[in-house]
XYZ file of C-alpha atoms in Angstrom:
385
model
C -17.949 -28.970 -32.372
C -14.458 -28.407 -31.551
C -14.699 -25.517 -30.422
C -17.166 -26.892 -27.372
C -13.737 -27.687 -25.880
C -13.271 -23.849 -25.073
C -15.904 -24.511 -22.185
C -13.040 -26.537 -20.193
C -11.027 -23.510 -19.496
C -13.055 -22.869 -16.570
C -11.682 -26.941 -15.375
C -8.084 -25.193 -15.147
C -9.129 -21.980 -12.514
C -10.964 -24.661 -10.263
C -8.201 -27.101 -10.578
C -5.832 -24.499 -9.590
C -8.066 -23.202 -6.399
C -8.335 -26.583 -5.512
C -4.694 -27.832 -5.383
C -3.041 -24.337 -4.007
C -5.712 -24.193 -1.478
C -5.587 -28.147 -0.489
C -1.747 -27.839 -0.050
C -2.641 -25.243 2.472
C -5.680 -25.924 4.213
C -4.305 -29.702 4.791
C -1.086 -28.261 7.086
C -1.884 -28.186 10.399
C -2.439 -24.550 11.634
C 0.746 -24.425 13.753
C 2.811 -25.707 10.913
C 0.513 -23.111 8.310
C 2.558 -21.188 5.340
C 3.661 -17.907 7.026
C 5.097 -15.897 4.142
C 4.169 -12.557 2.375
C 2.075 -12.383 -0.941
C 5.036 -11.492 -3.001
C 6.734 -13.951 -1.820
C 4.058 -16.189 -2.648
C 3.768 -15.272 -5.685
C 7.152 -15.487 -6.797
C 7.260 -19.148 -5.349
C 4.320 -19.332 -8.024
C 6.011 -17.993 -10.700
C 9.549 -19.012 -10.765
C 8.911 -22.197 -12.267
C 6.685 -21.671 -15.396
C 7.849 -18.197 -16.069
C 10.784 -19.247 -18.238
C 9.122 -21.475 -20.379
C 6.716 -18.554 -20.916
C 9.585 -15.653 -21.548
C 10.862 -18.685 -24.389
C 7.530 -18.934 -25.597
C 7.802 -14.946 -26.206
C 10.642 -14.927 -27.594
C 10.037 -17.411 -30.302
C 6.939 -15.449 -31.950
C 9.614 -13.412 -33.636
C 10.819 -16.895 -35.475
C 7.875 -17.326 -37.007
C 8.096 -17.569 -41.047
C 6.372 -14.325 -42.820
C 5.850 -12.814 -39.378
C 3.537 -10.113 -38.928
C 1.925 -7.817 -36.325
C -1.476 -9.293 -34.780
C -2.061 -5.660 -34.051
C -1.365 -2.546 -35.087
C 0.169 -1.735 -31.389
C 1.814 -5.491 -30.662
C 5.083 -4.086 -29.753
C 3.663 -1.080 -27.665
C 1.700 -4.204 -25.035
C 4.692 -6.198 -25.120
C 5.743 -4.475 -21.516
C 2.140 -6.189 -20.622
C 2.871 -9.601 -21.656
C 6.379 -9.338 -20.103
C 4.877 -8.524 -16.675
C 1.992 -10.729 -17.119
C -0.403 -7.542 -17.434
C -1.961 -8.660 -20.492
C -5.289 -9.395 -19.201
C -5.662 -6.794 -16.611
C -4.896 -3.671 -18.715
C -7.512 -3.026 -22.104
C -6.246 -0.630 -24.669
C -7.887 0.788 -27.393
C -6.048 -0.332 -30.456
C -6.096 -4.129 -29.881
C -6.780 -6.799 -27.535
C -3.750 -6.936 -25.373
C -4.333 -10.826 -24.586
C -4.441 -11.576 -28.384
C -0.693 -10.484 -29.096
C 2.407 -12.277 -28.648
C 1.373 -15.494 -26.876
C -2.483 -15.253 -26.943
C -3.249 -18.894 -25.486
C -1.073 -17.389 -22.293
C -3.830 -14.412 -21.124
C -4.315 -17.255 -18.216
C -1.414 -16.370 -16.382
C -2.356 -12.811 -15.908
C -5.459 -13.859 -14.354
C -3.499 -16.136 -11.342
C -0.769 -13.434 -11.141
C -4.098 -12.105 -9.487
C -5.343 -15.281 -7.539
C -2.042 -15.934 -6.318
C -1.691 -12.640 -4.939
C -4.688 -13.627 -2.592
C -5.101 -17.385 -2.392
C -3.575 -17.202 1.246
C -5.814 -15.348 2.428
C -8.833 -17.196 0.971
C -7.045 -20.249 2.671
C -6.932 -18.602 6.019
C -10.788 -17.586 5.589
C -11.618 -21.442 4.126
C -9.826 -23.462 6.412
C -12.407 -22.159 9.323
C -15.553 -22.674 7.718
C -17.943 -25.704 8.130
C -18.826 -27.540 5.631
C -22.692 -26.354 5.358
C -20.535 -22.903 4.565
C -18.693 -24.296 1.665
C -21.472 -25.823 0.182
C -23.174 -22.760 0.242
C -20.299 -20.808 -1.442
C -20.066 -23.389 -3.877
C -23.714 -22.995 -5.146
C -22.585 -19.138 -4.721
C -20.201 -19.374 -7.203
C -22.531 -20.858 -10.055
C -25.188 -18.828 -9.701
C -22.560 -15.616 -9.859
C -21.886 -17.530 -13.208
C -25.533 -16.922 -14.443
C -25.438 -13.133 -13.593
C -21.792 -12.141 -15.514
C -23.815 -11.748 -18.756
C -25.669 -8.859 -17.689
C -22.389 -7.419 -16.432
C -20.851 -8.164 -19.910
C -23.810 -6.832 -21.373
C -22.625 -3.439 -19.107
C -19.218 -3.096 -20.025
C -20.644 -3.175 -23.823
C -19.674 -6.374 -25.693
C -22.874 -8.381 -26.836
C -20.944 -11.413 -28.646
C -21.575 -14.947 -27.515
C -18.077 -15.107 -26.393
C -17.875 -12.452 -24.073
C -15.613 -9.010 -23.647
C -12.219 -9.417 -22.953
C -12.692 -8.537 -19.422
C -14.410 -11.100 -18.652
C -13.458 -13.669 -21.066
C -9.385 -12.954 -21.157
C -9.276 -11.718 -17.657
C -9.443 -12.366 -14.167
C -12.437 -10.812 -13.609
C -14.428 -13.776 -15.478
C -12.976 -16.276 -13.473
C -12.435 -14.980 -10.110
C -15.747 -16.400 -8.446
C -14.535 -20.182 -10.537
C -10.746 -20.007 -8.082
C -12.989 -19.318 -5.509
C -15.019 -22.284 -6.251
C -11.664 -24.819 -6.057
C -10.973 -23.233 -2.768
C -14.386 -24.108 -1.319
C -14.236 -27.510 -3.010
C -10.528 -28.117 -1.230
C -12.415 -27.410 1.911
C -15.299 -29.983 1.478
C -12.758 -32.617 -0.092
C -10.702 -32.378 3.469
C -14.100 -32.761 5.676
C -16.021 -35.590 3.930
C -12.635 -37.880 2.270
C -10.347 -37.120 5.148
C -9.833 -38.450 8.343
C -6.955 -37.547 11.379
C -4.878 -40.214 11.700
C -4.432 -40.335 15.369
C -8.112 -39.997 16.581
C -9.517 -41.484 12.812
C -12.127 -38.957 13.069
C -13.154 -36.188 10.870
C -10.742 -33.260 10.932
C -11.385 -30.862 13.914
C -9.716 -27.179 14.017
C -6.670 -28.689 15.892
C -5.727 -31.965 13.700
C -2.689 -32.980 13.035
C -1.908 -35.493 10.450
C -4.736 -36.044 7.558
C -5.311 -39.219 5.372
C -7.450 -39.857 2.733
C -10.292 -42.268 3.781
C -12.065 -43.373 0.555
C -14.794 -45.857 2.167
C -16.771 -43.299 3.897
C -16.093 -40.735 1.258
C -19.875 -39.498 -0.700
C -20.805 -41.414 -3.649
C -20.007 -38.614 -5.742
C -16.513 -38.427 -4.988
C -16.244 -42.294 -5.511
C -17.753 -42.115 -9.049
C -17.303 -38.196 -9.557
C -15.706 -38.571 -13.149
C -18.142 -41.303 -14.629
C -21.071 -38.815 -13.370
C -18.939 -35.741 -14.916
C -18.544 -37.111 -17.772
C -21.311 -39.131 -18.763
C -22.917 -34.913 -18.239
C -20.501 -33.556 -20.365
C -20.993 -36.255 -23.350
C -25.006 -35.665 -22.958
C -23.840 -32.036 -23.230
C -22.068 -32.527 -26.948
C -24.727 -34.832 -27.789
C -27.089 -31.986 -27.098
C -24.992 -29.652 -29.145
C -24.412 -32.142 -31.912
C -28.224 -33.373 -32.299
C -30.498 -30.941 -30.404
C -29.594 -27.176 -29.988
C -26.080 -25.755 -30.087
C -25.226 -23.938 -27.258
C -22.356 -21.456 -29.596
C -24.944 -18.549 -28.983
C -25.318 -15.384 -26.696
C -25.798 -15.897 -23.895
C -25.749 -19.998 -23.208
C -22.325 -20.444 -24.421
C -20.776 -16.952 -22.036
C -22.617 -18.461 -19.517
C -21.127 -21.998 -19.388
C -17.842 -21.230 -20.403
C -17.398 -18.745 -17.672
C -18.532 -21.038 -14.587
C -22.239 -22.378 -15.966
C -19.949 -26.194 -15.824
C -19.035 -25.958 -12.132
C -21.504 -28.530 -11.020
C -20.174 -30.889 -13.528
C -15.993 -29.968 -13.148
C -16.399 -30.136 -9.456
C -17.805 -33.870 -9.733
C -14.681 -34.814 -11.617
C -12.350 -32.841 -9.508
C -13.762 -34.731 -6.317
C -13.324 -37.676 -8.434
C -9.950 -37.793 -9.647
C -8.813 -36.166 -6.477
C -9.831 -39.284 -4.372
C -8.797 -41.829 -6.928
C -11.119 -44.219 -6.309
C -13.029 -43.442 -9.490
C -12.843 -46.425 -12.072
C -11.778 -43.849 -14.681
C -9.096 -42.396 -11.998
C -8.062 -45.529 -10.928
C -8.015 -47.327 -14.794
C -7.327 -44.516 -17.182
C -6.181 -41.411 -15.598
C -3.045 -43.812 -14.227
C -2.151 -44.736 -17.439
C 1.581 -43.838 -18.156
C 0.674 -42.046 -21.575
C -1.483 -39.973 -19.843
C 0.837 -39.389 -16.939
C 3.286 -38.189 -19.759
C 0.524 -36.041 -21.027
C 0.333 -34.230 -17.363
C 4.174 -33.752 -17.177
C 4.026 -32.044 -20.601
C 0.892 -29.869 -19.808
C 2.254 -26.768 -19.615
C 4.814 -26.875 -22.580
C 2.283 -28.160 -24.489
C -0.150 -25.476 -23.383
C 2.390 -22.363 -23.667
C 3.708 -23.366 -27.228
C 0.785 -24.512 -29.099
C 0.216 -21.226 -30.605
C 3.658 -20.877 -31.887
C 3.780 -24.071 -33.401
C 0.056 -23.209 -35.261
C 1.288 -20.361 -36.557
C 4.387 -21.980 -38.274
C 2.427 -25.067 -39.625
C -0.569 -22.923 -41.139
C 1.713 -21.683 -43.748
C 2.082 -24.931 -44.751
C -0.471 -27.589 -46.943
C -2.205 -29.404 -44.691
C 0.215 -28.116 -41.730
C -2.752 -28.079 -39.237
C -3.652 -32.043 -39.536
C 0.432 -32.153 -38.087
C -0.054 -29.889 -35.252
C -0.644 -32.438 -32.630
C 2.476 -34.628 -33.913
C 4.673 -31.748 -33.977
C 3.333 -30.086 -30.511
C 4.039 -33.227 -28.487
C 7.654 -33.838 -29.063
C 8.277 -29.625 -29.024
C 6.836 -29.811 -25.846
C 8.520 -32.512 -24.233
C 11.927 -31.100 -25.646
C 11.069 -27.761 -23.827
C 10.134 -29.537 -20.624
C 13.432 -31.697 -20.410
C 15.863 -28.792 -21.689
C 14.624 -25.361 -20.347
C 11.493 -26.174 -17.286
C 12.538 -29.073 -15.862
C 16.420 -28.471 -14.947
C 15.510 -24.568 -14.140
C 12.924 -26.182 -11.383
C 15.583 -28.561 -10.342
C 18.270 -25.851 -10.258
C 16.087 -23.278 -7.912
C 15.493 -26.503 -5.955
C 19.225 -26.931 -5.395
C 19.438 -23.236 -4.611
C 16.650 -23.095 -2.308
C 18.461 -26.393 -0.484
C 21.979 -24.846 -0.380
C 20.541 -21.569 0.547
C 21.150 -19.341 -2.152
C 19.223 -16.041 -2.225
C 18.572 -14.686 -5.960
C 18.389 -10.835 -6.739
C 14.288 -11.456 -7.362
C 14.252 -13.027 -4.175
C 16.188 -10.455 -2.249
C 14.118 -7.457 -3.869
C 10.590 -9.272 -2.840
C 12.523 -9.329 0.894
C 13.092 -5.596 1.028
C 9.688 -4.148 -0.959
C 7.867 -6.928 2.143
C 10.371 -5.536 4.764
C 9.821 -1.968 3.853
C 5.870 -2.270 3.615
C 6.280 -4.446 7.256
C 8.404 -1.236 8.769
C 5.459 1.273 7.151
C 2.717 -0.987 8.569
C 4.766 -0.911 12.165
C 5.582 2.754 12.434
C 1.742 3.417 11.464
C 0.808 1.124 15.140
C 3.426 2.752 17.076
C 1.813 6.629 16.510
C -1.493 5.168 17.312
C 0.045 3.276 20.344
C 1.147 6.961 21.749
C -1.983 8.502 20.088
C -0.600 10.212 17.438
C -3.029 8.703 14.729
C -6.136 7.182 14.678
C -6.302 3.452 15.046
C -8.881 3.231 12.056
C -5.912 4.587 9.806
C -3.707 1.732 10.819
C -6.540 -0.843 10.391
C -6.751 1.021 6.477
C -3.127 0.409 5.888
C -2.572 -3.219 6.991
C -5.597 -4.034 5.008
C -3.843 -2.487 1.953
């Protein structure tokens, strides 16, 4: 029954959809993000990738270490450029080596990439739209076991493509960004005019009275549907089986994540408001990542020892918040002080020139059309790559 948990890794994609795209989509246009994807996605990644490259390196302290694969050091270029659920080899599952509870950040090294662009697309649709991708999105969830059946793995779990990759969870981002959308149009008013947000607004606040009922009580109705769920598990039918559990863990729970996302996002929720804003639980957010990131590492030291795993928790939580106060929290605060002094690192001033080069490409391409050199439909091809 523990393992039922596994269904809420589809909770994290949305989540992440939701808040990227919300911090977008709630700028006015005028005052809209106007940087390149790389540069987006090193924003992204500058500020949980050393906690991950730590996490790396201490898989070689583990006591009586051993390869997870016969080819673990051969995919350790794939885990170093976040590649490790993208590219399948033969000999193992990429994912698994290493830090295996970490495949996740391949799989928004993707979404990042384009989450701009789904913000530009989103942040002109109505709201009839968005509700129509969102019910788009779950029924895409009912149709990736066929595909899985296609690519050849009939487990209840799911092929590593799908399960470990970004290809599983693509249509679940998309989902957050839709659900960003329809949180700013029916919880959000402009605070000039105090009507709903028009294609011009300029400063949005959150109005909670007129928000739907759902968003009011989203988490009670989430998760009085996800206890029914483990009581249906636990008493009735288990859903561990091929196909039921593929399909909800990869998007079958969106109806029931998106209630508590709309929930917890407005905060007028009695569990938002009561036990969300609890301090321990506030701690419990700070520490999310560590806590996330390391918890293999410190599993695989404590299983060598008697009764090690009934520890894990105790041990995880004070690992974690050591790694949060000594290595992510004053890197974050140091490329804040950087950023505020002005302070260009090599990363940053390699991502300028590979954007500037690709910008200089993109505008000799117009100019030969301009004097009819080449074919306008060949510029339209490279600006879209």
């Amino acid at each position: 029954n523990i393992h039922i948990g596994g269904l809420w890794t589809q909770f994290f994609f949305v989540l992440a959809g939701f808040l990227l795209a919300y911090v977008e989509m709630i700028r006015p246009v005028s005052k809209a993000t106007n940087m390149g994807r790389l540069k987006y996605l090193r924003k992204r990644l500058i500020t949980i990738y050393p906690l991950y490259a730590l996490s790396i390196c201490l898989v070689l302290t583990r006591p009586a270490y051993h390869q997870s694969c016969e080819c673990e050091w051969e995919v350790l270029p794939l885990h170093i450029f976040l590649l490790q659920g993208i590219v399948q080899v033969d000999c193992c599952k990429p994912y698994g080596a290493w830090n295996g509870p970490a495949w996740f950040l391949s799989a928004l090294v993707v979404y990042w990439l384009v989450t701009l662009d789904l913000c530009r697309c989103f942040r002109t649709l109505s709201l009839k739209q968005c509700y129509c991708w969102l019910a788009g999105c779950w029924v895409f969830s009912l149709a990736l076991w066929p595909v899985n059946e296609l690519i050849g793995d009939s487990s209840e779990s799911g092929s590593s493509w799908l399960q470990h990759g970004p290809l599983g969870y693509f249509h679940v981002y998309i989902a957050g960004v839709a659900m960003a959308r329809v949180f700013i149009l029916r919880c959000m008013v402009d605070m000039e005019t105090g009507a709903a947000p028009t294609a011009d607004f300029g400063r949005l606040t959150l109005d909670t009275k007129s928000a739907p009922l759902a968003f009011r009580y989203g988490c009670i109705m989430g998760f009085t549907l996800w206890f029914a769920l483990v009581a249906c598990n636990q008493f009735i039918v288990s859903v561990h089986r091929a196909p039921t559990y593929y399909i909800l863990h990869n998007g079958g729970l969106l109806p029931l994540m998106i209630l508590i996302l709309g929930g917890g996002a407005l905060g007028a929720d009695p569990l938002a408001q009561h036990v969300f804003r609890w301090r321990p639980f506030m701690i419990l957010a700070r520490l999310s990542f560590s806590q996330y990131i390391l918890q293999g590492w410190v599993q695989e030291i404590l299983q060598h020892y008697t009764l090690g795993m009934y520890f894990a928790l105790p041990v995880l939580l004070p690992v974690a918040y050591i790694a949060q106060r000594v290595v992510e929290r004053p890197f974050s605060d140091w490329q804040r002080q950087r950023a505020r002094d002005g302070v260009l690192g090599w990363d940053e001033e390699l991502v300028a020139r590979v954007e500037d080069t690709l910008q200089h490409a993109l505008d000799s391409k117009a100019q030969k059309a301009l004097s009819g050199k080449e074919p306008l439909t060949d510029v339209a091809t490279t600006g879209r790559r």
